Structure formats: structure tokens, C-alpha cells
XYZ file of C-alpha atoms in Angstrom:
480
model
C 159.434 122.586 123.708
C 159.925 126.187 123.278
C 158.431 127.622 120.694
C 159.075 130.678 118.665
C 156.046 132.781 117.141
C 153.726 130.488 115.861
C 152.207 130.772 112.298
C 148.405 129.717 111.207
C 147.923 126.134 111.173
C 145.902 124.991 108.236
C 143.879 122.046 108.707
C 142.249 119.549 106.322
C 141.740 115.945 106.306
C 145.325 114.863 104.905
C 147.572 118.019 105.361
C 148.810 119.635 108.575
C 151.751 122.404 108.132
C 153.286 124.152 110.918
C 155.750 126.795 110.212
C 157.751 128.592 112.619
C 158.672 132.169 111.594
C 161.433 134.017 113.211
C 160.276 137.890 113.402
C 162.796 140.468 114.632
C 161.400 142.941 116.951
C 162.916 145.292 119.425
C 163.161 143.628 122.749
C 160.983 145.923 124.884
C 158.181 145.554 122.249
C 158.089 141.808 122.517
C 158.457 141.804 126.002
C 155.575 144.498 126.294
C 153.512 142.159 124.144
C 154.079 138.928 126.313
C 153.140 140.945 129.468
C 149.937 142.192 127.861
C 149.081 138.497 127.047
C 150.005 137.161 130.492
C 147.438 140.078 132.057
C 144.751 139.211 129.449
C 145.175 135.372 130.383
C 145.008 136.175 134.021
C 142.075 137.911 133.297
C 140.368 135.122 130.937
C 141.420 132.307 133.468
C 142.351 133.054 137.122
C 145.214 134.189 139.014
C 145.673 130.913 140.822
C 145.899 129.650 137.072
C 148.205 132.378 135.496
C 151.418 133.362 137.656
C 153.838 135.785 137.808
C 157.612 135.803 138.974
C 157.793 136.903 142.953
C 158.245 140.386 143.403
C 160.905 141.868 145.529
C 158.185 143.329 147.979
C 156.537 140.000 148.440
C 158.538 137.304 147.565
C 155.821 134.570 148.262
C 153.528 136.102 145.867
C 154.334 133.827 143.283
C 152.617 130.580 144.375
C 153.940 127.753 142.323
C 155.830 129.935 139.874
C 159.611 129.533 141.528
C 158.830 125.716 142.471
C 158.216 124.803 138.834
C 160.804 126.637 137.598
C 163.633 125.108 139.863
C 162.119 121.472 139.562
C 162.973 120.886 135.994
C 165.456 117.992 135.477
C 168.064 119.520 133.496
C 169.655 122.877 135.582
C 170.153 124.544 132.124
C 166.349 124.893 131.933
C 165.826 126.433 135.611
C 167.465 129.377 133.990
C 165.132 130.692 132.051
C 162.501 133.372 133.286
C 159.285 133.242 131.912
C 156.978 136.273 131.744
C 154.296 134.187 133.260
C 153.272 130.496 133.556
C 149.876 129.363 132.915
C 148.909 126.084 134.967
C 145.891 124.720 133.438
C 143.286 122.547 135.178
C 141.538 121.449 131.895
C 141.925 121.105 128.347
C 139.835 124.382 127.935
C 142.698 126.286 129.814
C 145.382 125.304 127.322
C 142.791 126.091 124.345
C 142.600 129.678 125.887
C 146.257 129.984 126.693
C 147.241 129.077 123.107
C 144.712 131.514 121.446
C 146.111 134.135 123.373
C 149.703 133.147 122.392
C 148.737 132.873 118.673
C 146.947 136.220 118.821
C 149.605 137.912 120.360
C 152.587 136.239 118.638
C 154.719 135.433 121.793
C 157.050 132.952 122.576
C 156.123 130.135 124.538
C 157.014 126.255 125.996
C 155.487 123.599 127.459
C 156.368 121.564 130.629
C 154.868 118.076 131.559
C 157.198 115.962 133.608
C 160.187 118.399 133.181
C 162.453 115.648 132.645
C 163.674 116.935 129.132
C 167.336 116.462 128.638
C 167.396 119.529 125.962
C 167.789 123.208 126.788
C 164.836 125.230 125.933
C 162.614 122.449 125.192
C 160.370 122.826 128.600
C 160.935 126.171 129.531
C 161.241 129.997 127.877
C 162.809 133.110 128.395
C 160.367 136.264 128.408
C 157.367 134.240 127.139
C 154.738 132.063 128.355
C 155.342 128.826 130.034
C 152.403 126.195 129.894
C 153.081 123.934 133.084
C 151.086 120.892 133.308
C 151.537 120.234 137.078
C 147.943 119.880 137.905
C 146.791 117.722 135.100
C 148.303 114.410 136.473
C 144.771 112.323 136.285
C 145.175 108.411 135.425
C 142.416 106.019 134.649
C 141.634 102.490 133.363
C 138.882 101.388 131.208
C 138.211 97.685 131.764
C 135.722 97.472 129.068
C 137.923 99.401 126.416
C 140.942 97.941 127.941
C 142.638 101.399 127.652
C 144.488 103.802 130.090
C 143.720 107.285 130.111
C 146.695 109.857 131.064
C 146.987 113.366 131.550
C 150.315 115.158 130.780
C 151.687 115.513 133.961
C 151.541 111.961 135.228
C 155.229 110.577 135.393
C 155.738 106.447 134.920
C 156.256 105.828 138.339
C 153.021 107.535 139.224
C 151.007 105.651 136.602
C 152.686 102.156 137.514
C 151.531 102.770 141.174
C 148.195 104.158 140.375
C 147.327 101.037 138.288
C 149.205 98.351 140.197
C 146.193 96.805 141.806
C 144.560 96.524 138.674
C 147.354 94.698 137.209
C 147.561 97.014 134.165
C 150.401 99.260 132.768
C 151.255 101.591 129.942
C 154.016 101.116 127.545
C 155.649 103.655 129.579
C 159.294 104.998 130.222
C 162.209 103.098 132.244
C 162.884 105.722 135.129
C 160.002 106.289 137.229
C 160.681 110.136 137.359
C 160.200 110.528 133.319
C 157.143 112.078 132.384
C 154.804 111.931 129.229
C 156.947 113.800 126.968
C 158.593 110.490 126.248
C 155.230 109.252 124.168
C 155.617 111.621 121.827
C 159.509 111.182 121.168
C 158.483 107.672 120.201
C 159.518 106.187 123.753
C 161.496 103.005 124.733
C 160.037 100.876 127.506
C 160.848 97.567 128.892
C 157.596 96.493 127.366
C 158.559 97.504 124.005
C 160.191 94.376 122.327
C 156.525 92.923 122.663
C 154.248 95.877 122.252
C 156.405 98.682 119.866
C 157.478 102.003 120.919
C 155.481 103.690 123.416
C 154.021 105.834 120.762
C 152.734 102.709 118.688
C 150.307 102.144 121.889
C 148.216 105.274 121.175
C 144.279 104.984 120.696
C 143.158 108.434 120.878
C 144.625 111.939 121.432
C 143.089 115.355 122.376
C 145.501 117.718 120.954
C 145.335 121.872 121.016
C 146.628 123.146 118.118
C 148.755 126.112 117.683
C 145.436 128.617 116.962
C 143.802 127.216 120.308
C 141.469 124.801 118.276
C 141.213 121.206 120.062
C 140.737 118.326 118.101
C 140.581 114.548 118.878
C 142.946 112.084 116.606
C 142.878 108.836 116.118
C 144.209 106.317 113.429
C 141.059 106.283 111.418
C 139.284 109.791 111.600
C 140.047 112.764 109.481
C 142.919 113.795 111.994
C 144.853 110.480 110.960
C 147.962 112.213 109.731
C 148.116 114.207 112.849
C 147.665 111.291 114.977
C 150.919 109.518 113.193
C 152.860 112.791 113.167
C 152.497 112.616 117.001
C 153.751 109.183 117.171
C 157.660 109.977 117.338
C 157.329 113.711 115.828
C 157.667 115.584 119.198
C 155.339 118.256 120.019
C 155.884 120.260 116.810
C 152.117 119.906 115.850
C 150.123 120.369 118.891
C 149.790 120.152 122.934
C 148.353 116.782 123.794
C 146.273 117.300 126.836
C 144.597 113.740 127.094
C 146.445 110.380 125.917
C 144.513 107.082 125.461
C 146.769 104.222 125.124
C 146.522 100.447 125.090
C 146.759 98.576 128.657
C 149.296 96.022 128.870
C 148.169 93.216 131.633
C 151.349 93.223 133.657
C 149.993 91.964 136.870
C 150.137 93.213 140.504
C 153.210 93.590 142.362
C 152.792 90.333 144.084
C 152.803 88.758 140.291
C 156.437 87.446 140.175
C 156.163 86.858 136.388
C 159.328 88.214 135.214
C 162.871 87.028 135.942
C 165.752 89.177 135.648
C 167.993 92.262 137.403
C 171.100 93.600 136.973
C 174.908 92.543 136.527
C 177.552 95.238 137.189
C 180.814 94.790 135.244
C 184.555 96.349 135.644
C 186.411 97.860 133.022
C 188.293 94.773 132.305
C 185.007 93.293 131.038
C 184.127 96.288 128.801
C 184.729 94.945 125.748
C 183.214 91.375 126.209
C 180.314 93.499 127.013
C 180.362 95.629 123.725
C 180.612 92.223 121.845
C 177.522 90.943 123.745
C 175.308 93.835 123.208
C 175.825 93.125 119.296
C 175.596 89.473 119.596
C 172.186 89.665 121.703
C 170.767 92.000 119.075
C 171.704 89.897 116.217
C 170.583 86.723 117.671
C 167.643 87.232 120.081
C 164.144 87.020 118.537
C 162.062 86.914 121.885
C 160.060 89.744 122.186
C 159.258 88.949 125.945
C 163.260 89.862 126.785
C 164.298 93.405 127.433
C 167.626 95.010 128.212
C 169.552 98.284 128.697
C 173.280 98.194 129.243
C 174.979 101.084 130.303
C 178.716 102.063 130.457
C 178.765 104.746 133.425
C 182.046 106.588 134.967
C 181.481 108.744 138.030
C 184.078 111.359 139.409
C 184.639 110.807 142.883
C 185.423 113.746 145.525
C 189.009 112.991 145.469
C 188.950 113.472 141.683
C 189.329 110.145 140.784
C 187.352 108.067 138.266
C 185.188 104.966 139.257
C 184.166 103.178 136.107
C 181.743 100.555 135.550
C 178.840 98.893 133.162
C 175.482 97.836 134.011
C 173.375 95.088 132.097
C 169.797 95.523 132.959
C 168.229 92.214 131.780
C 164.591 91.113 132.063
C 162.530 88.349 130.722
C 158.908 88.202 130.839
C 158.853 84.254 132.019
C 159.432 83.486 135.655
C 161.729 80.491 134.358
C 165.380 81.211 135.347
C 166.593 78.376 132.945
C 164.870 80.105 129.890
C 166.243 83.467 131.330
C 169.734 81.791 131.191
C 169.614 80.705 127.865
C 168.079 84.116 126.425
C 170.801 86.132 128.334
C 173.812 83.547 127.851
C 176.004 86.479 126.193
C 176.039 88.314 129.559
C 176.174 85.769 131.851
C 179.196 84.348 130.500
C 181.376 87.317 130.906
C 183.899 87.460 133.938
C 185.073 89.146 135.956
C 181.819 90.887 137.371
C 181.289 93.260 140.322
C 178.059 92.331 141.623
C 174.630 90.595 140.306
C 171.084 90.973 141.543
C 169.115 88.267 139.372
C 165.734 86.554 140.688
C 162.140 86.821 140.157
C 160.295 90.116 139.897
C 157.141 92.028 139.255
C 156.809 94.369 136.576
C 156.399 96.756 139.647
C 159.767 95.989 140.599
C 160.991 96.361 137.219
C 159.349 99.900 136.723
C 161.286 101.363 139.754
C 164.639 99.466 139.089
C 166.404 102.562 137.618
C 164.969 105.008 139.932
C 167.588 108.044 139.949
C 169.269 109.272 143.396
C 166.939 112.167 144.715
C 167.178 115.011 144.513
C 167.399 114.187 140.503
C 167.403 117.799 139.524
C 170.285 120.375 140.038
C 172.834 118.976 137.437
C 173.324 120.503 134.098
C 172.510 117.572 131.219
C 174.096 117.001 127.893
C 172.780 114.406 125.652
C 173.567 112.792 122.421
C 172.219 110.047 120.356
C 172.614 107.742 117.451
C 172.193 104.243 116.123
C 174.322 101.317 115.437
C 173.196 98.475 113.209
C 173.789 94.588 114.070
C 174.728 93.740 110.865
C 176.907 90.667 110.763
C 180.706 91.107 110.565
C 183.673 91.747 112.076
C 183.410 95.661 110.951
C 180.003 95.809 113.004
C 181.949 94.093 116.180
C 184.562 96.694 115.936
C 182.334 99.523 115.654
C 180.617 98.568 118.972
C 183.896 98.062 120.661
C 185.432 101.418 118.850
C 182.164 103.386 120.451
C 183.104 101.952 123.695
C 186.505 103.156 123.845
C 186.046 106.697 122.470
C 183.700 107.033 125.273
C 186.208 105.733 127.919
C 189.013 108.129 126.245
C 186.442 110.896 127.062
C 185.937 109.700 130.655
C 189.701 109.609 131.017
C 190.027 113.451 130.144
C 190.948 115.009 133.671
C 190.728 118.498 132.322
C 186.864 117.672 132.644
C 186.776 116.600 136.190
C 186.264 119.982 137.968
C 182.762 119.944 136.117
C 182.169 116.399 135.210
C 179.795 114.412 137.426
C 179.041 111.568 135.799
C 178.803 110.506 132.201
C 177.010 107.235 130.765
C 176.924 105.447 127.386
C 173.747 103.639 127.205
C 172.665 100.881 124.476
C 169.023 99.679 123.829
C 168.680 96.842 121.289
C 165.648 97.460 119.044
C 164.450 94.151 117.998
C 162.262 93.322 114.876
C 159.229 92.400 116.590
C 159.257 95.960 118.107
C 159.210 97.466 114.450
C 156.830 94.981 113.242
C 154.230 95.969 116.105
C 154.387 99.576 114.923
C 154.095 98.914 111.232
C 150.789 96.791 112.058
C 149.489 99.605 114.054
C 149.905 102.153 111.173
C 153.615 103.287 111.360
C 155.365 105.928 113.268
C 157.598 108.770 112.034
C 160.492 107.049 113.264
C 159.837 104.127 110.799
C 162.954 102.336 110.821
C 164.243 99.423 108.368
C 162.879 95.729 109.113
C 166.415 95.115 110.710
C 167.560 94.895 114.587
C 169.467 97.883 115.953
C 170.871 99.669 118.950
C 169.657 103.024 119.944
C 172.742 104.488 121.650
C 172.627 107.484 124.140
C 175.431 109.490 125.247
C 174.900 111.579 128.455
C 177.132 114.136 130.575
C 175.792 115.331 133.882
C 177.658 118.429 135.347
C 178.327 119.038 139.126
C 175.482 120.369 141.219
C 175.192 124.120 140.270
C 177.559 124.446 137.464
C 175.370 126.558 135.064
C 177.603 126.846 132.054
C 179.752 124.420 129.790
C 183.627 125.020 129.594
C 185.043 125.437 126.297
C 187.274 122.185 127.059
C 184.065 120.221 127.859
C 182.324 121.218 124.534
C 185.655 120.409 122.766
C 185.760 117.140 124.271
C 182.218 116.178 123.165
C 182.935 117.271 119.670
C 186.140 115.045 119.614
C 183.864 112.162 120.759
C 180.989 112.807 118.005
C 183.594 112.984 115.250
C 185.362 109.521 116.441
C 181.744 108.485 116.977
C 180.515 109.097 113.336
C 183.509 107.710 111.695
C 182.805 104.097 113.251
C 179.648 104.407 111.260
C 180.777 104.659 107.803
C 182.095 101.185 108.352
C 178.590 99.825 109.112
C 175.567 100.275 107.360
C 172.612 101.710 105.757
C 170.628 102.250 108.827
C 173.168 104.660 110.403
C 173.257 106.547 107.251
C 169.696 106.956 107.127
C 168.941 108.099 110.508
């Protein structure tokens, strides 16, 4: 996340404050200050650690600078030009960088996996970017039964590295996503049984805004910082080492799951929306996990292909038990296709792999929650949400820039919330009732670097109508 002129962080055993102060300075003054800070860092660290943009005389002079910028998943973040990039090899390098940033009072950003959908969250213009490309180590300690990870590891890499030992972290559902997911809370196919990803923190090494490094746990003097990082993002410091609980998932030969995906046509959308609500209300099996999304793709001839996918997984190899657990989805007709069968967790971890290259597209996101309170009003709210998204997809004025759009539902069961509370709580702190996390994604066509007024207005209309559904349902949506 991009940061602006950090103020000092005062530390006590129980209090952490982090105030971002906006100061108006002449642009040249701020730029000169940043250049001086970059020069100082190159002296303190090494030219291979601190890199500048390529020069016109030597376009190859930048090392990894250009590839790091262009590899960000959201194209909008590739449009920023940092004054320099720091490529730390150790936590000590991060400490040196943050102290110089703090002392020089300059803007900065942090990039781990680079998969953030939010503009400005993993790059910065005329500031210092800390990019963790070289800090991607991961290991398993069988004595402590914990996994230690550095920030640049991605979930596919993590699962692959640990597969032979039969363990995995409670990580993301898309293999290309990085550890930033942990600080945002984190949704995983292991979450119903093991909580949000952040609920599995054991120990965190955190570099604070002034360059000080602390180790935070649930029980030491930095317990408040520890809890703040369980869903609070990187607002309170930069995590350079994660120690998390290991989940014993088996190797890729261990087919101890059953599941897969079912694809539905638009004719089944209403039934699928009802099934999502019914499942969220009725399911109390922590070994069951789903991700349902409605998708639309603008084809080269400017026609629209609409579909929906129910990704259904059960941590039990019994097909009959799977059929009972997911009966609301299995009874829906018509369907387009289905791929159900025995699976390993390794299979599941790569089941949502994005087409390559996954970058190069501008991304626009929105999110909220929907309650699962009983009654016809909740059912209608789910259907209305899908219909509002369908109306968005049918707006042909957007097709010149729209590539795909997705409306995704992730049921959060009570079991997941209980795990978090048993482990000291998190800053998400939902009430003890099942609900759906809902995400609205718009992906623009390759190379489009700005958003049209028509697209912005269409998204605003969707959000306004989307929000009107919530007034009919629940205290939950009002609270979040």
C-alpha cells in the first residue's frame, strides 16, 4: 500500500498509533528529497539492492527496475514511476530503507506478490518502492508444526514447496496471489475449518515506520500490533517474516477431498443465487468450502458470453457425503459442464489458475457483505444483486473497454468466525452469524490505461442499486 509522509510511531505495551500527515511541498523539493534518499540508500546498501529507472543512454542500466514495475497484476499500478526501488534481501535491508524514508520524509509503497487490485497500493510515483522480489523463502518446522514465509512467496509456490511434507498454510485460492492476502484477513478453501488466513498467525517480524523491528505475538508486549495485523492491512508496519500454523493437507497423491466445479448458463442464475443463500444458511460442516461466481466475457465480435461457476470442495473423499452437503447446487438445471471427482489439496490450490499472462489489464474492484438471515427479503436481495450485475454486463456502451466482469460469493460460516475468536480475535470481528463476502470485479481490455466516464457511471449505478438491497436485510451489512 502506498504511504504518504509517515509521522513517528509511539510504542507502548498496549498502544500503537500511526498518523499519516499530508504536507504540501513544492514538487521539485519533494522530488529532490526523494532522489537524495535514494542516493543515500544506494550507499548504505548496494547498487544491486537500490535501483534507479533506466537512462536513455543505457536502457539496460535498471536491472530489475522495469520488470518489477510491469509485472504488477493491475495495469494501473504499472503506470507509476518510483524514484528508486529497494530490493531487500533481509529484514535489515528493510529497516535501513524505512529509517531513511522516515528521516527524509518521503512517500513510499510496498510490493510483495504484486497482485493488489487497488490502484496505488503496491507502487508509488516519485517515491521509494520496497519490492520483496528476493525475499521468497518458505520452510516447515515439524517440531513447532509451523510454516515460516517471507513476503514475496505466492500461494502456488508455497503449496508446491511444501507438498512433499504434506502441509500447507491457510493461503489464497488463486495460486498467483501473494502474502498481502494475509494482512487483509485472507479467504482460503481451508478457512471454514481454520479461520481467516490471518487467524493462523503465530509470530510476525514487523519493521515499523521509523525502521525499528519488533517481533509480535498474541501474548508478548506487541500483542495489540499482532491483532491489528490480522485484517488491518500494512498500515502499522511492514511484515518481513510470517510464522503461521501448518495444516496437514497431504501430498498431491492423497486424494482426500472430493469436488470440482459446475458451470451454469444464465438461465440458472436465479436458482444459483438462491442456492448460495440456502447453503450459507444451512451448512455447518467446516470441511466444506465453496466459491461461486457469475462471469461475463466480451468476445472479439462484441457479443457477451455469460456463465456462472460453483467451485465446491469437501475435505472428505466420500462422494455420497459431498452430494448431501452440496445438494442445493447439484439439483440446479440446466448446467453447461461439470468436473467433479476425487482431489488432493494440491489439485484444489491450482484449480483457479489465471490464464497467462495474468497482468496487463486494468482492474476495478468493489466489495461488501450479504447476510443470510432467514426470510424472503434475504432471498430477493441475493437475486436482485445478481440481476443488477446482469444489467451492468448488458450495457453495450462499455464493450469497447470491458474484457470481463465477475460477481463472486464466498460464504463465511460460523465455524470460521469461531476459530478467529478462539485465537484472540481479528479486526474483521464479524458477528456470530453466517454471511457472504461479495466481490465485484471489472477487468478492462489489454492495454487500456484509463477508465471512461461511461464505465465509472455504470459502476456507480451498480453500487447505488446494490446498496439499496442491503437496507432490506440485516444489521450485518449496516455494521460492515
